């Protein structure tokens, strides 16, 4: 008879690496639509940077903030790409896991814990965001919009911005037992306004005061401002930069705590 | 007797005011095939989830492989194979990939999962479909794939929740054959079903569950012997006449049950009873003499049919 100690020891590897096994499963699933992922990863930045750099930039010949319009907009576009990918990978795959194919219940029938499923989903989002941002970065460098030396800090801030969006969305989606349009509403009324009102294309100060709160509450604005500091040295007090990081970290930590609780509640009935 | 792999003592599970599992106790020995037979909503799946260490019990004692599922869930699950009621396969992965990814959850190496997946695809008669998409597979194939997936970690106990519900008769028989092979290999099976023929085919021993409580326990043959007669005569007089005729022929049997569509007469000599019915001039529209089944046991114990 297998002893109790042997059984506990047998689960030790999963106890340590369970989150990665979940990520591995999700990445394996992504291979099924890898072509569209690759095409959008390259296509999106090319289209945006070409349209803005060659088109819209001609209307702003003086640039913004002491740099060209393309240099101003490129770091924010990179962060908004991180947010878009984070939202995409944090909503429908979670709905699928709980509702459509119920794969999370299958995962949880193994030594994998609810927390490790959250960890694996987050790791998958982060890997996809890092890959997408790396491609985006390469193209911005080719357009002369970002210095090549800022690669690592830009990927780090994109990852933090991604976590600040992904974790709350994973937590929210996990609370849904049915999608009766809530996810589409999030896309239209949270992600899209965030993109438009987070100083992606113009400084937040250009907006009327009564709309600026959208930017302050938006992880994308905090990510974009930090990315601008890192990319072309945007002038900003140190405490503001620290505040951006703290806000992004708070979104991520609160999201992680809530996501963990909701996953435990849904999977441990 | 060898140490039981599952021990449940007065286990209860309550959701708010609703008692899903009410004070049930049973033991399962290694290599035994043990069933929970009961209608939908009897508490079978909830019991299964507690044994599978994904649902915490409200009270009572539960011990799986020497461990408490409330505190050692992941360790217990590392030695279980679970075939849930709904196939929760990943439709985004191919057939073989489902096995590879699942095996990894148990900490198996890439090489180990590859070897095991190929063995199990043969066992599940799915080797020729290894690269197929999951979605278009038939219900029977998906079930076999789910069973193969549950066997990736070479489990000590295989939990099967309604394993053949929704399958056509041929697919059921193929599945029973596979499960029978596992039983022969010494795998402990714990299964829930509301099909009496399935319970009779696969279970060494079972408990009959209704409304969260155990109504009876024993081998299928013991239960039939204890709670029913050797044979049953089924006679039909038409739905509006069954209740009218029943009192006139009930003295010919040990016990009579009047169902909406037929009358059941419990007797040890079915043919002789049927002949007596005809002698009395109560010629049924259709008649049938059959041996008693677990369905009859359930009817006796609860006054209701298993499949409602």
XYZ file of C-alpha atoms in Angstrom:
577
model
C 0.000 0.000 0.000
C 1.232 3.417 -0.880
C 1.986 5.379 2.246
C 0.518 8.755 3.018
C 4.003 10.311 2.768
C 4.519 8.788 -0.687
C 1.214 10.205 -1.875
C 2.068 13.671 -0.579
C 5.546 13.486 -2.103
C 4.046 12.403 -5.440
C 2.154 15.682 -5.669
C 5.218 17.797 -4.815
C 6.227 18.603 -8.392
C 2.743 19.864 -9.227
C 2.689 21.846 -5.994
C 5.694 23.762 -7.311
C 5.057 23.821 -11.058
C 1.270 23.500 -11.368
C 0.857 27.082 -12.586
C 3.326 26.408 -15.376
C 1.553 23.180 -16.438
C -1.641 25.224 -16.808
C 0.216 27.852 -18.848
C 1.716 25.072 -20.976
C -1.787 23.749 -21.707
C -3.065 27.180 -22.694
C -0.026 27.908 -24.871
C -0.521 24.545 -26.558
C -4.126 25.574 -27.265
C -2.910 28.885 -28.709
C -0.888 26.987 -31.292
C -4.200 26.188 -32.968
C -4.633 29.842 -33.930
C -0.984 30.871 -33.976
C -1.131 32.179 -37.552
C -3.714 34.835 -36.693
C -1.739 35.725 -33.551
C 1.429 36.259 -35.555
C -0.337 38.229 -38.288
C -2.032 40.565 -35.772
C 1.183 40.949 -33.740
C 2.996 42.283 -36.796
C 0.011 43.810 -38.590
C -1.352 45.970 -35.766
C 1.787 48.003 -35.045
C 2.577 48.362 -38.735
C -0.872 49.737 -39.502
C -0.949 52.047 -36.465
C 2.562 53.406 -36.820
C 2.241 53.880 -40.560
C -1.121 55.657 -40.238
C -0.007 57.845 -37.350
C 3.610 58.373 -38.377
C 2.969 59.091 -42.042
C -0.607 60.364 -41.822
C -1.727 61.996 -38.579
C 1.783 63.206 -37.664
C 1.729 65.627 -40.592
C -1.096 67.498 -38.823
C 1.064 67.883 -35.718
C 4.338 69.127 -37.257
C 5.541 70.697 -34.014
C 5.115 67.400 -32.172
C 4.017 67.121 -28.550
C 5.970 67.347 -25.339
C 9.162 68.323 -27.200
C 9.268 65.144 -29.338
C 7.723 64.140 -32.663
C 4.114 63.008 -32.646
C 5.236 59.456 -33.465
C 7.699 59.428 -30.567
C 4.924 60.711 -28.290
C 2.363 58.199 -29.393
C 4.515 55.054 -29.855
C 5.057 54.171 -26.146
C 1.343 54.649 -25.411
C 0.352 52.540 -28.402
C 2.644 49.800 -27.151
C 0.897 49.902 -23.758
C -2.546 49.961 -25.361
C -1.567 46.899 -27.371
C -0.574 45.221 -24.106
C -3.978 46.158 -22.654
C -5.897 44.922 -25.700
C -4.124 41.557 -25.658
C -4.515 41.295 -21.884
C -8.269 41.931 -22.152
C -8.644 39.451 -25.005
C -6.873 36.660 -23.120
C -8.498 37.397 -19.761
C -12.151 37.271 -20.652
C -13.200 34.657 -23.229
C -10.656 31.979 -22.167
C -11.897 32.332 -18.551
C -15.532 32.115 -19.665
C -14.598 29.061 -21.693
C -12.847 27.464 -18.720
C -15.840 27.817 -16.406
C -18.769 27.697 -18.765
C -18.287 26.668 -22.372
C -15.910 23.697 -22.188
C -15.541 23.658 -18.402
C -11.861 22.771 -18.734
C -11.043 24.401 -15.390
C -13.086 21.720 -13.637
C -10.994 19.141 -15.491
C -7.792 20.871 -14.366
C -9.019 20.944 -10.775
C -9.721 17.206 -10.770
C -5.903 16.810 -10.819
C -3.435 18.065 -8.164
C -3.746 21.532 -9.733
C -5.241 24.085 -7.325
C -7.561 27.011 -8.189
C -4.716 29.431 -7.417
C -2.474 27.615 -9.880
C -5.147 27.897 -12.565
C -5.195 31.673 -11.996
C -1.385 31.662 -12.066
C -1.309 29.674 -15.292
C -3.857 31.916 -16.998
C -1.902 35.003 -15.946
C 1.389 33.485 -17.104
C -0.185 32.764 -20.490
C -1.415 36.350 -20.833
C 1.966 37.713 -19.791
C 3.832 35.507 -22.276
C 1.547 36.588 -25.106
C 1.786 40.240 -24.127
C 5.583 40.096 -23.863
C 5.860 38.500 -27.294
C 3.443 41.005 -28.848
C 5.147 43.981 -27.213
C 8.570 42.720 -28.316
C 7.386 42.681 -31.938
C 5.755 46.094 -31.497
C 8.952 47.445 -29.993
C 11.017 46.159 -32.920
C 8.733 47.942 -35.368
C 8.768 51.225 -33.403
C 12.563 51.071 -33.430
C 12.468 50.553 -37.190
C 10.240 53.664 -37.452
C 12.736 55.567 -35.323
C 10.064 56.171 -32.656
C 11.766 54.498 -29.692
C 15.445 54.051 -28.721
C 16.521 50.410 -28.903
C 18.152 50.637 -25.447
C 14.759 50.932 -23.721
C 13.652 47.414 -24.681
C 13.815 45.780 -21.240
C 12.145 48.588 -19.234
C 9.422 48.932 -21.890
C 8.632 45.218 -21.755
C 8.608 45.369 -17.955
C 6.156 48.280 -17.811
C 3.996 46.667 -20.520
C 3.871 43.510 -18.401
C 2.892 45.465 -15.299
C 0.187 47.309 -17.257
C -1.003 43.994 -18.609
C -1.248 42.529 -15.086
C -3.166 45.590 -13.880
C -5.798 44.955 -16.541
C -5.720 41.160 -16.829
C -6.101 40.221 -13.171
C -9.214 42.347 -12.454
C -10.756 41.116 -15.723
C -9.984 37.477 -14.879
C -11.591 38.050 -11.476
C -14.673 39.702 -12.989
C -15.139 37.116 -15.747
C -14.848 34.297 -13.219
C -17.873 35.702 -11.390
C -20.051 35.320 -14.496
C -22.092 32.155 -14.796
C -23.483 33.290 -18.152
C -22.265 35.715 -20.774
C -25.319 37.720 -21.697
C -23.300 40.446 -23.328
C -21.238 41.523 -20.322
C -17.927 40.761 -22.011
C -18.849 42.730 -25.130
C -19.906 45.603 -22.844
C -16.505 45.510 -21.148
C -14.838 45.742 -24.555
C -17.029 48.660 -25.646
C -17.441 50.614 -22.441
C -14.209 49.898 -20.553
C -11.419 48.883 -22.930
C -12.358 51.189 -25.798
C -12.866 54.374 -23.657
C -9.650 53.507 -21.853
C -7.897 53.513 -25.229
C -9.484 56.820 -26.272
C -9.313 58.754 -23.012
C -6.002 57.612 -21.515
C -3.812 60.164 -23.257
C -2.777 57.720 -25.937
C -2.975 60.297 -28.753
C -2.850 63.566 -26.819
C -1.897 64.691 -23.294
C -4.591 64.197 -20.652
C -4.517 67.942 -19.971
C -6.166 68.493 -23.370
C -9.331 66.860 -22.059
C -11.908 68.851 -20.066
C -11.307 68.358 -16.328
C -14.547 66.431 -15.939
C -13.194 63.745 -18.308
C -9.673 63.561 -16.959
C -10.719 61.201 -14.158
C -11.054 58.460 -16.772
C -7.337 58.735 -17.354
C -6.450 58.811 -13.657
C -8.433 55.649 -13.062
C -7.125 53.934 -16.139
C -4.217 51.484 -15.816
C -3.444 52.308 -19.438
C -2.794 55.982 -18.625
C -0.464 55.061 -15.756
C 1.328 52.566 -18.030
C 1.565 54.992 -20.955
C 2.927 57.838 -18.842
C 5.587 55.563 -17.369
C 6.423 54.254 -20.842
C 6.887 57.850 -22.061
C 9.254 58.585 -19.208
C 11.255 55.493 -20.093
C 11.096 55.964 -23.853
C 11.964 59.634 -24.431
C 12.431 60.940 -20.895
C 9.086 62.754 -20.516
C 9.415 65.360 -17.796
C 7.507 64.226 -14.736
C 8.100 64.504 -10.971
C 9.557 61.357 -9.435
C 6.628 60.950 -7.046
C 4.231 60.852 -10.014
C 6.225 58.076 -11.636
C 6.234 56.166 -8.374
C 2.478 56.742 -8.063
C 1.945 55.213 -11.536
C 3.789 52.064 -10.513
C 1.927 51.877 -7.196
C -1.463 52.239 -8.908
C -0.623 49.549 -11.463
C 0.642 47.272 -8.699
C -2.525 47.881 -6.656
C -4.786 46.948 -9.590
C -2.772 43.756 -10.075
C -2.645 42.760 -6.393
C -6.336 43.427 -5.691
C -7.228 41.642 -8.940
C -5.093 38.649 -7.952
C -6.666 38.386 -4.493
C -10.206 38.610 -5.828
C -9.479 36.248 -8.747
C -8.072 33.659 -6.370
C -11.127 33.866 -4.111
C -13.580 33.604 -6.989
C -11.738 30.645 -8.554
C -11.716 28.810 -5.210
C -15.442 29.483 -4.757
C -16.348 28.352 -8.285
C -14.182 25.237 -8.295
C -14.609 24.065 -4.703
C -18.347 23.601 -4.412
C -9.402 -7.732 4.743
C -7.089 -5.168 3.140
C -7.275 -1.542 4.267
C -10.133 0.268 2.512
C -9.123 2.968 0.014
C -12.271 4.969 0.729
C -13.902 5.288 4.140
C -16.970 7.519 4.611
C -18.521 7.853 8.072
C -21.707 9.868 8.566
C -20.786 12.275 5.783
C -23.116 15.225 5.282
C -23.123 18.001 2.715
C -25.472 20.920 3.132
C -26.029 23.843 0.726
C -27.912 26.485 2.725
C -31.173 24.780 3.742
C -30.768 21.948 1.259
C -29.246 18.695 2.502
C -27.606 17.136 -0.566
C -25.922 14.248 1.262
C -27.388 13.123 4.545
C -25.287 11.024 6.868
C -23.921 8.442 4.476
C -21.353 5.796 5.417
C -19.604 3.251 3.229
C -16.225 1.661 2.604
C -14.520 0.645 -0.622
C -11.764 -2.006 -0.686
C -8.784 -1.845 -3.069
C -9.660 -3.342 -6.456
C -13.366 -3.258 -5.700
C -15.908 -1.890 -8.112
C -18.372 0.097 -6.023
C -21.476 1.855 -7.261
C -23.805 4.622 -6.126
C -27.170 3.910 -7.689
C -29.947 6.446 -7.520
C -32.088 8.866 -9.512
C -30.998 12.342 -10.601
C -30.647 14.636 -7.594
C -30.052 11.779 -5.135
C -26.717 13.200 -3.983
C -24.496 10.845 -5.989
C -22.507 13.514 -7.814
C -22.064 15.549 -4.623
C -20.684 12.447 -2.895
C -18.405 11.897 -5.866
C -17.111 15.472 -5.641
C -16.322 15.056 -1.942
C -14.472 11.795 -2.645
C -12.728 13.545 -5.558
C -11.476 16.209 -3.107
C -13.059 19.117 -4.964
C -15.916 19.679 -2.525
C -15.596 19.999 1.227
C -17.995 18.038 3.422
C -20.127 19.833 5.993
C -19.595 17.152 8.653
C -18.603 13.531 9.135
C -15.384 11.688 8.371
C -13.996 10.996 4.937
C -10.733 9.260 4.269
C -9.305 8.648 0.800
C -6.101 6.570 0.539
C -5.427 7.390 4.184
C -5.794 11.153 3.717
C -8.492 13.708 4.500
C -9.725 15.428 1.304
C -10.487 18.635 3.209
C -6.793 19.075 4.052
C -4.875 16.970 1.505
C -6.905 17.639 -1.648
C -4.080 17.988 -4.192
C -2.212 14.932 -2.829
C -5.376 12.791 -3.023
C -6.209 14.063 -6.492
C -2.726 13.089 -7.662
C -3.781 9.432 -7.200
C -7.307 9.669 -8.579
C -8.654 9.448 -12.098
C -11.860 11.386 -12.648
C -14.403 10.911 -15.421
C -16.963 13.689 -14.875
C -20.567 13.641 -15.977
C -19.863 16.266 -18.666
C -16.840 15.701 -20.886
C -14.702 18.713 -20.064
C -12.168 18.028 -22.790
C -10.291 20.940 -24.316
C -11.770 21.477 -27.763
C -8.855 23.716 -28.679
C -6.481 20.764 -28.427
C -6.317 17.652 -30.604
C -7.164 14.226 -29.204
C -3.623 13.228 -28.232
C -2.778 16.724 -27.018
C -5.601 16.478 -24.481
C -3.794 13.520 -22.942
C -0.347 15.113 -23.120
C -1.465 18.327 -21.426
C -3.453 16.493 -18.754
C -0.593 14.146 -17.899
C 1.608 17.150 -17.240
C -0.780 18.295 -14.481
C 0.416 15.280 -12.493
C 4.037 16.334 -12.826
C 4.856 13.691 -15.455
C 7.746 14.442 -17.815
C 7.151 15.139 -21.522
C 8.599 11.708 -22.348
C 6.388 9.924 -19.824
C 3.195 11.606 -21.021
C 4.001 10.816 -24.656
C 4.467 7.093 -23.939
C 1.422 6.882 -21.688
C -0.775 8.819 -24.138
C 0.031 6.376 -26.952
C -0.726 3.368 -24.716
C -4.047 4.854 -23.643
C -5.078 5.835 -27.161
C -4.717 2.139 -28.048
C -6.678 1.136 -24.938
C -9.443 3.619 -25.749
C -9.488 2.494 -29.404
C -8.670 6.017 -30.523
C -5.158 5.531 -31.903
C -6.320 6.255 -35.450
C -7.899 9.523 -34.234
C -4.873 10.789 -32.337
C -4.587 13.957 -34.404
C -8.327 14.559 -34.779
C -10.172 17.550 -33.409
C -12.208 16.778 -30.305
C -15.418 18.599 -31.199
C -16.569 16.352 -34.074
C -15.942 13.085 -32.165
C -18.996 10.991 -31.314
C -20.291 10.937 -27.742
C -18.825 7.475 -27.207
C -15.411 8.517 -28.490
C -15.373 11.598 -26.267
C -16.231 9.444 -23.260
C -13.443 6.993 -24.115
C -11.043 9.901 -24.503
C -12.142 11.257 -21.116
C -11.532 7.836 -19.567
C -8.116 7.641 -21.236
C -7.346 11.094 -19.863
C -8.380 9.994 -16.370
C -5.941 7.086 -16.609
C -2.903 9.185 -17.529
C -1.567 9.149 -13.949
C -2.211 5.418 -13.495
C -4.715 6.180 -10.723
C -5.349 4.097 -7.617
C -9.049 4.902 -7.812
C -11.073 5.755 -10.900
C -14.172 7.880 -10.244
C -16.833 7.680 -12.937
C -19.851 9.964 -12.685
C -22.672 8.651 -14.895
C -20.178 7.231 -17.391
C -22.619 6.147 -20.093
C -25.402 8.719 -19.815
C -26.379 9.942 -23.257
C -24.602 7.170 -25.152
C -26.247 4.815 -27.632
C -26.375 1.084 -26.701
C -23.377 0.142 -28.834
C -21.200 2.893 -27.391
C -22.273 1.854 -23.877
C -21.219 -1.727 -24.472
C -17.820 -0.675 -25.825
C -17.337 1.486 -22.745
C -18.419 -1.261 -20.368
C -15.901 -3.560 -22.010
C -13.101 -1.039 -21.403
C -14.167 -0.541 -17.784
C -14.381 -4.277 -17.278
C -10.758 -4.582 -18.437
C -9.704 -1.960 -15.901
C -11.574 -3.870 -13.213
C -9.731 -7.049 -14.219
C -6.442 -5.171 -13.947
C -7.289 -4.350 -10.323
C -8.233 -0.673 -10.651
C -10.646 0.416 -7.919
C -13.751 1.831 -9.555
C -16.257 4.123 -7.896
C -19.143 4.920 -10.172
C -22.477 6.635 -10.031
C -25.273 5.620 -12.319
C -29.008 5.682 -12.632
C -28.925 2.737 -15.043
C -29.621 -0.507 -13.210
C -28.119 -2.645 -15.994
C -24.900 -0.647 -15.744
C -24.772 -1.143 -11.987
C -25.403 -4.872 -12.415
C -22.730 -5.162 -15.097
C -19.982 -3.233 -13.379
C -20.480 -3.172 -9.619
C -19.290 -5.777 -7.138
C -21.179 -3.901 -4.479
C -23.338 -0.806 -4.395
C -25.401 1.520 -2.306
C -28.858 2.623 -3.360
C -29.142 6.359 -2.685
C -32.236 8.521 -2.613
C -32.646 12.087 -1.356
C -29.110 12.057 -0.005
C -29.595 8.930 2.113
C -28.491 5.335 1.730
C -31.527 3.114 1.286
C -29.705 -0.236 0.970
C -26.235 -1.688 0.494
C -24.967 -4.963 -0.956
C -24.061 -6.787 -4.146
C -26.607 -6.504 -6.980
C -27.605 -10.163 -6.461
C -27.965 -9.713 -2.676
C -30.100 -6.617 -3.073
C -32.392 -8.308 -5.578
C -32.661 -11.370 -3.330
C -33.439 -9.229 -0.278
C -35.774 -6.670 -1.744
C -37.444 -8.398 -4.666
C -38.682 -11.774 -5.913
C -36.927 -13.948 -8.470
C -39.212 -12.928 -11.324
C -41.527 -10.118 -12.329
C -44.614 -10.301 -14.516
C -45.396 -7.114 -16.403
C -48.914 -6.827 -17.785
C -50.502 -3.936 -19.659
C -54.256 -3.327 -19.916
C -54.150 0.220 -21.182
C -53.373 3.281 -19.090
C -56.963 3.830 -17.921
C -57.567 0.167 -17.005
C -54.372 -0.824 -15.155
C -55.536 0.562 -11.819
C -58.931 -1.122 -12.275
C -57.519 -4.617 -12.960
C -54.696 -4.519 -10.406
C -56.816 -5.357 -7.306
C -58.354 -8.315 -9.157
C -55.003 -10.027 -9.792
C -52.844 -8.783 -6.922
C -53.514 -11.917 -4.839
C -51.572 -13.943 -7.438
C -48.247 -12.291 -6.507
C -46.166 -11.585 -3.399
C -46.365 -7.875 -4.188
C -47.912 -5.662 -6.849
C -46.870 -2.258 -8.179
C -49.205 -0.256 -10.388
C -47.329 2.089 -12.697
C -49.063 4.483 -15.110
C -48.386 2.226 -18.097
C -48.256 -1.280 -16.559
C -48.780 -3.514 -13.561
C -45.804 -5.321 -12.031
C -46.455 -8.587 -10.193
C -43.570 -9.852 -8.056
C -43.466 -13.638 -7.937
C -41.009 -16.518 -7.925
C -42.813 -18.271 -10.786
C -43.590 -15.759 -13.493
C -44.975 -18.055 -16.190
C -47.331 -19.786 -13.741
C -48.615 -16.414 -12.485
C -49.221 -15.230 -16.029
C -51.163 -18.428 -16.767
C -53.329 -17.848 -13.667
C -54.099 -14.300 -14.815
C -55.355 -15.679 -18.133
C -57.349 -18.418 -16.365
C -59.142 -15.683 -14.409
C -60.088 -14.082 -17.704
C -57.988 -10.917 -17.349
C -56.202 -11.118 -20.690
C -53.613 -8.316 -20.904
C -52.917 -6.360 -24.089
C -49.224 -7.229 -23.702
C -47.323 -9.256 -21.123
C -43.750 -10.026 -20.192
C -42.032 -12.295 -17.692
C -38.540 -11.188 -16.698
C -36.075 -11.615 -13.876
C -35.989 -9.013 -11.121
C -33.543 -6.145 -11.475
C -32.164 -3.319 -9.403
C -34.919 -1.148 -10.849
C -37.355 -3.298 -8.890
C -35.221 -2.955 -5.775
C -35.321 0.805 -6.135
C -39.061 0.792 -6.730
C -39.544 -1.298 -3.611
C -37.318 0.946 -1.502
C -38.552 4.339 -2.657
C -41.878 3.743 -4.369
C -40.447 5.507 -7.409
C -38.771 4.571 -10.672
C -35.052 5.232 -11.159
C -35.434 7.040 -14.481
C -38.170 9.620 -14.123
